[in-house]
C-alpha cells in the first residue's frame, strides 16, 4: 500500500480554471519525471513517467496476442469484385484486435460521443495519442434494425447500440495507430489460424465450419456459393476466412443470413458442381450416339442462360454506375471535414440506392480511405 502511495506522491492535478503552475506545460513536468493527472470532460488519464513507446516491445506483445486471439482478431466479409465478377473476401481487424492494439500501444484515450435519432445512433469517437499530442475523430452512423426473433425490444436496442459503439471504436483506433501495425496484427492472427488448421487437419477444420453454420440454419450450398468452391476444394485460407465470418456471427456482430443469403433459382442452376459428383454422373451416362434428344435440348440451354444474363445485366450496370457516382462525390471532397459531412448527409441515400450490404460497404470503405488520406495530408501541412 505504501509503495502505491509513494508512486503517485508527486502527482499534480490540473483542471480547467485552476491556477497556472510555475512550469509552462504538463510536458515539462513529465520531462522531470513527475506524474500528471489531466482532467477533461471527455477523458481522464494519468501518466506516471514520460517514457517513449518501445515499438519492439509493442510488436512482440501484439504478436503474442494475435497468436492467442486467432479468428476472434479479424473479421471477414464476402463482396462481389466488380472487375472480375467473382466473389472475394475482404478482411480487417476486429474490435477485439483494435482494443488489444490500443492497450499495448498505450498512453492513449478513446472518448466517444453519441447522438440518437429515430432510426440511428450517431457515434463520434476520437483517438487521443497523449504522448504525441495527436488526435483524430471519426463519425459513424449505425442504423437501428428492426427486432428479429423473440428478443425484447429494449434488449434488442441495447444490442444494436453496443454493436454500433464497437464499430465506432474499432474505426477510430485503426485510423489513429500506424496502418502497418494493424496490418501486421491481421496477418499474424490469420497465420495463427492457418497453423491451427494444419495441426487438426483440413478435413476436420472444414467439417467444424459446416457444422457451426448448420446450427445457424445455413446449408452447405449457401456456404459454397460464398466461397465459390465446393467443399472438397476449400483451402486452409478459405477455412480461415470462414472462421473470421463465424467469429462475427458468434459474437452477434452480424447474422449468418447476412453473410450467406438464400440462393436464387437461377444461381442454383449455374452453381459449380463437385468434381467427384460429376465423375459419377458421366460414368452413368449412355454413349453419345444415343443422345439425339438430349443434344437437341442442350442446344437451347445457352439461349436460356443468355436470357437470364440479359435480364440481370441492366441491374448490375445501374448498381456499378451508382457506386462509381458515389466514388466521384467522395473524390470531390477536398478536406477530411468535407468527407465527414458527406457521410453524415448521404449515409441514408447510399443505403436506399444500394440494397446490398456489400455494395454499401464498398462506398463507406472508400470514404474511410479518402478521409484517412486527407487527414494525413492536413497533418503534414500543419507540421510544415
Tab-separated table of C-alpha atoms in Angstrom, residues 32 173 234 325 380:
chain	number	residue	atom	x	y	z
A	32	UNK	CA	11.127	15.936	-14.914
A	173	UNK	CA	-8.427	3.120	-33.267
A	234	UNK	CA	-11.655	-25.429	-49.807
A	325	UNK	CA	-21.136	8.087	-58.819
A	380	UNK	CA	1.712	17.181	-42.844
